[in-house]
Short mmCIF file of C-alpha atoms in Angstrom, two decimals:
data_model
loop_
_atom_site.label_atom_id
_atom_site.label_comp_id
_atom_site.label_asym_id
_atom_site.label_seq_id
_atom_site.Cartn_x
_atom_site.Cartn_y
_atom_site.Cartn_z
CA UNK A 8 0.00 0.00 0.00
CA UNK A 9 1.42 3.35 -1.03
CA UNK A 10 2.18 5.72 1.76
CA UNK A 11 3.02 9.29 2.62
CA UNK A 12 3.91 9.47 6.27
CA UNK A 13 4.08 12.65 8.32
CA UNK A 14 6.10 12.37 11.49
CA UNK A 15 3.53 13.86 13.87
CA UNK A 16 -0.27 14.06 13.93
CA UNK A 17 -0.34 16.80 16.56
CA UNK A 18 2.28 19.32 17.65
CA UNK A 19 2.19 22.16 20.15
CA UNK A 20 5.04 24.66 19.97
CA UNK A 21 5.83 27.99 21.53
CA UNK A 22 6.11 31.28 19.67
CA UNK A 23 9.64 31.78 18.39
CA UNK A 24 10.58 28.11 18.33
CA UNK A 25 12.11 26.52 15.26
CA UNK A 26 9.77 23.75 14.12
CA UNK A 27 10.50 20.82 11.83
CA UNK A 28 7.74 18.88 10.07
CA UNK A 29 8.94 15.71 8.41
CA UNK A 30 7.40 13.81 5.50
CA UNK A 31 8.47 10.51 3.96
CA UNK A 32 7.04 8.75 0.87
CA UNK A 33 7.67 5.20 -0.26
CA UNK A 34 6.53 5.50 -3.90
CA UNK A 35 9.77 6.79 -5.44
CA UNK A 36 7.91 9.93 -6.52
CA UNK A 37 9.87 12.84 -7.92
CA UNK A 38 7.47 15.56 -6.77
CA UNK A 39 6.80 16.44 -3.17
CA UNK A 40 4.63 19.23 -1.80
CA UNK A 41 3.77 21.00 1.43
CA UNK A 42 0.30 22.50 1.75
CA UNK A 43 -1.38 24.38 4.53
CA UNK A 44 -5.12 23.84 5.13
CA UNK A 45 -7.27 26.40 6.89
CA UNK A 46 -11.09 26.54 7.11
CA UNK A 47 -12.57 28.48 4.22
CA UNK A 48 -9.19 28.88 2.52
CA UNK A 49 -8.72 25.39 1.13
CA UNK A 50 -5.26 23.99 0.51
CA UNK A 51 -2.56 26.56 -0.12
CA UNK A 52 0.81 25.55 -1.49
CA UNK A 53 3.78 26.54 0.65
CA UNK A 54 6.69 24.90 -1.19
CA UNK A 55 7.24 22.09 -3.65
CA UNK A 56 10.18 20.09 -4.91
CA UNK A 57 10.70 18.32 -8.23
CA UNK A 58 13.94 16.63 -7.29
CA UNK A 59 16.51 16.18 -4.58
CA UNK A 60 17.98 19.46 -3.36
CA UNK A 61 15.55 21.35 -5.58
CA UNK A 62 12.76 23.59 -4.25
CA UNK A 63 10.27 26.10 -5.58
CA UNK A 64 8.15 28.62 -3.68
CA UNK A 65 4.42 28.17 -3.69
CA UNK A 66 1.77 30.75 -2.91
CA UNK A 67 2.58 31.36 0.77
CA UNK A 68 6.29 30.68 1.44
CA UNK A 69 6.88 33.51 3.90
CA UNK A 70 8.04 32.25 7.28
CA UNK A 71 8.79 28.76 5.95
CA UNK A 72 11.71 26.94 4.40
CA UNK A 73 12.16 23.39 3.15
CA UNK A 74 14.83 20.76 2.78
CA UNK A 75 15.03 17.77 0.46
CA UNK A 76 18.30 15.92 0.92
CA UNK A 77 16.90 12.52 -0.12
CA UNK A 78 14.27 11.68 -2.72
CA UNK A 79 11.89 10.13 -0.22
CA UNK A 80 12.03 12.85 2.43
CA UNK A 81 10.76 16.44 2.37
CA UNK A 82 10.97 18.62 5.46
CA UNK A 83 9.11 21.83 6.22
CA UNK A 84 10.82 24.24 8.59
CA UNK A 85 9.19 27.09 10.47
CA UNK A 86 12.17 29.31 11.24
CA UNK A 87 10.47 31.17 14.11
CA UNK A 88 6.97 29.90 14.80
CA UNK A 89 4.20 32.44 15.16
CA UNK A 90 0.57 32.06 16.24
CA UNK A 91 -0.66 32.75 12.69
CA UNK A 92 1.10 29.56 11.62
CA UNK A 93 -1.31 27.49 13.69
CA UNK A 94 -2.84 25.25 11.03
CA UNK A 95 -3.14 21.81 9.46
CA UNK A 96 -0.08 20.97 7.35
CA UNK A 97 -0.37 18.39 4.59
CA UNK A 98 2.46 16.74 2.69
CA UNK A 99 1.88 15.16 -0.72
CA UNK A 100 3.85 13.40 -3.43
CA UNK A 101 3.31 12.61 -7.11
CA UNK A 102 5.11 11.45 -10.21
CA UNK A 103 6.91 14.15 -12.18
CA UNK A 104 5.33 13.34 -15.52
CA UNK A 105 1.85 12.20 -16.41
CA UNK A 106 0.07 14.73 -14.17
CA UNK A 107 -0.84 11.83 -12.03
CA UNK A 108 -2.45 11.38 -8.71
CA UNK A 109 -1.08 13.21 -5.71
CA UNK A 110 -0.96 11.13 -2.54
CA UNK A 111 -1.41 12.94 0.75
CA UNK A 112 -0.27 12.22 4.27
CA UNK A 113 -2.64 12.31 7.23
CA UNK A 114 -1.66 15.84 8.13
CA UNK A 115 0.01 17.49 11.11
CA UNK A 116 -2.13 19.73 13.29
CA UNK A 117 0.27 22.40 14.55
CA UNK A 118 -0.70 24.74 17.35
CA UNK A 119 1.62 27.64 18.17
CA UNK A 120 1.01 29.15 21.60
CA UNK B 2 -4.67 33.41 -13.34
CA UNK B 3 -3.57 30.61 -11.06
CA UNK B 4 -6.83 30.52 -9.11
CA UNK B 5 -9.47 27.85 -9.12
CA UNK B 6 -12.82 29.12 -7.87
CA UNK B 7 -15.12 26.59 -6.24
CA UNK B 8 -18.76 26.84 -5.20
CA UNK B 9 -20.76 26.36 -3.08
CA UNK B 10 -18.80 26.50 0.16
CA UNK B 11 -21.25 24.10 1.78
CA UNK B 12 -24.02 21.86 0.52
CA UNK B 13 -26.78 19.89 2.20
CA UNK B 14 -28.47 17.16 0.19
CA UNK B 15 -31.05 14.54 1.07
CA UNK B 16 -30.13 10.88 0.73
CA UNK B 17 -30.74 9.77 -2.83
CA UNK B 18 -30.42 13.29 -4.24
CA UNK B 19 -27.87 14.75 -6.64
CA UNK B 20 -24.96 16.77 -5.30
CA UNK B 21 -23.41 19.28 -7.68
CA UNK B 22 -20.19 21.21 -7.05
CA UNK B 23 -18.84 23.71 -9.53
CA UNK B 24 -15.37 25.02 -10.31
CA UNK B 25 -13.99 27.63 -12.68
CA UNK B 26 -10.47 28.47 -13.78
CA UNK B 27 -8.68 31.11 -15.83
CA UNK B 28 -5.35 29.63 -16.88
CA UNK B 29 -5.79 27.77 -20.17
CA UNK B 30 -2.45 26.03 -19.60
CA UNK B 31 -4.05 23.79 -16.97
CA UNK B 32 -4.19 20.27 -18.40
CA UNK B 33 -5.45 18.02 -15.63
CA UNK B 34 -8.50 18.51 -13.43
CA UNK B 35 -8.87 16.18 -10.44
CA UNK B 36 -11.38 16.10 -7.62
CA UNK B 37 -10.26 15.14 -4.14
CA UNK B 38 -12.39 13.86 -1.27
CA UNK B 39 -11.41 14.48 2.34
CA UNK B 40 -12.93 12.89 5.43
CA UNK B 41 -12.36 14.44 8.88
CA UNK B 42 -8.93 13.59 10.27
CA UNK B 43 -7.66 12.29 6.93
CA UNK B 44 -5.65 13.72 4.09
CA UNK B 45 -7.41 14.34 0.75
CA UNK B 46 -7.65 11.38 -1.62
CA UNK B 47 -8.16 11.39 -5.38
CA UNK B 48 -11.79 10.72 -6.31
CA UNK B 49 -11.93 11.21 -10.07
CA UNK B 50 -10.02 13.25 -12.66
CA UNK B 51 -10.43 14.47 -16.22
CA UNK B 52 -8.23 15.85 -18.99
CA UNK B 53 -9.40 18.79 -21.13
CA UNK B 54 -9.84 16.74 -24.30
CA UNK B 55 -12.82 14.94 -22.74
CA UNK B 56 -16.19 16.55 -21.89
CA UNK B 57 -17.38 14.00 -19.36
CA UNK B 58 -16.02 11.21 -17.22
CA UNK B 59 -18.09 8.85 -15.10
CA UNK B 60 -16.98 6.49 -12.38
CA UNK B 61 -19.83 4.83 -10.57
CA UNK B 62 -22.02 7.50 -9.00
CA UNK B 63 -19.43 10.24 -9.63
CA UNK B 64 -19.32 12.23 -12.86
CA UNK B 65 -17.13 15.13 -13.95
CA UNK B 66 -18.55 17.45 -16.59
CA UNK B 67 -15.99 19.63 -18.33
CA UNK B 68 -16.69 22.73 -20.45
CA UNK B 69 -13.42 23.86 -22.01
CA UNK B 70 -14.83 26.96 -23.72
CA UNK B 71 -16.38 28.21 -20.48
CA UNK B 72 -13.35 27.12 -18.43
CA UNK B 73 -15.64 25.36 -15.97
CA UNK B 74 -15.94 21.87 -14.60
CA UNK B 75 -18.26 20.27 -12.13
CA UNK B 76 -18.68 17.18 -9.97
CA UNK B 77 -22.02 15.41 -9.87
CA UNK B 78 -22.72 12.80 -7.21
CA UNK B 79 -25.78 10.76 -8.12
CA UNK B 80 -27.87 8.95 -5.49
CA UNK B 81 -25.95 10.74 -2.72
CA UNK B 82 -25.39 8.69 0.44
CA UNK B 83 -24.58 9.70 4.03
CA UNK B 84 -21.17 8.08 3.53
CA UNK B 85 -20.46 10.70 0.84
CA UNK B 86 -20.49 13.39 3.53
CA UNK B 87 -17.01 14.91 3.28
CA UNK B 88 -15.17 17.94 1.99
CA UNK B 89 -14.59 17.99 -1.76
CA UNK B 90 -11.82 19.92 -3.47
CA UNK B 91 -11.49 20.59 -7.15
CA UNK B 92 -8.01 21.20 -8.48
CA UNK B 93 -6.15 22.03 -11.65
CA UNK B 94 -2.65 21.10 -12.63
CA UNK B 95 0.07 22.31 -14.92
CA UNK B 96 2.27 19.82 -16.72
CA UNK B 97 4.87 19.65 -13.96
CA UNK B 98 2.30 18.32 -11.54
CA UNK B 99 1.79 21.33 -9.28
CA UNK B 100 -1.85 21.21 -8.13
CA UNK B 101 -3.85 24.38 -7.53
CA UNK B 102 -6.84 23.70 -5.29
CA UNK B 103 -10.23 25.31 -4.88
CA UNK B 104 -11.32 26.31 -1.39
CA UNK B 105 -13.43 23.23 -0.85
CA UNK B 106 -17.11 22.30 -0.45
CA UNK B 107 -18.38 20.66 2.70
CA UNK B 108 -21.08 18.20 1.69
CA UNK B 109 -23.59 16.85 4.19
CA UNK B 110 -25.97 14.13 3.04
CA UNK B 111 -28.97 13.81 5.35
CA UNK B 112 -30.52 10.37 5.86
#
């Protein structure tokens, strides 16, 4: 069974902390994505990566960075967490070509206090 | 140009009825239009998808209608069931696979 695994389901962090959200996929997909989901705003793309060590900004990259050192792993970093980054974070992966299906992880509910 | 506009924001349908969710886009470079279904506590999962060279695609009770000239597409759920109650997202993709999502429709099917 194909899988995208996010390291935590729930996280509570303090304002100003550096936060790491980890995502691993076992499908050998080239593309990996980080989305943020908020009520009424849908899924908004933060960053995506087409290959190892490669990254592209999405619609809302401010306050975030990413790292992709290995093909199967894509990390989202909140450099200095703020309360407005309290949200559901979703990781996804897909094949590079063929505009195929994106597979999503279960999500990480992050609360910044 | 990169937006996908989805309506309605919420929808209540009686069991056995037809649920219809609409989406519109501007960027004619989009070449893949999937619909995702999300249950509470889960990540979205692909439900059905269509390419712009086809006007309709049906899978079971789920049908996508696609109008290329109007830059609109819609999801129809026939014989809606309580188990269909979920949030539905339309999306559009460019060739490199980057999905742009609508804001979602929360569907409630009443028994």
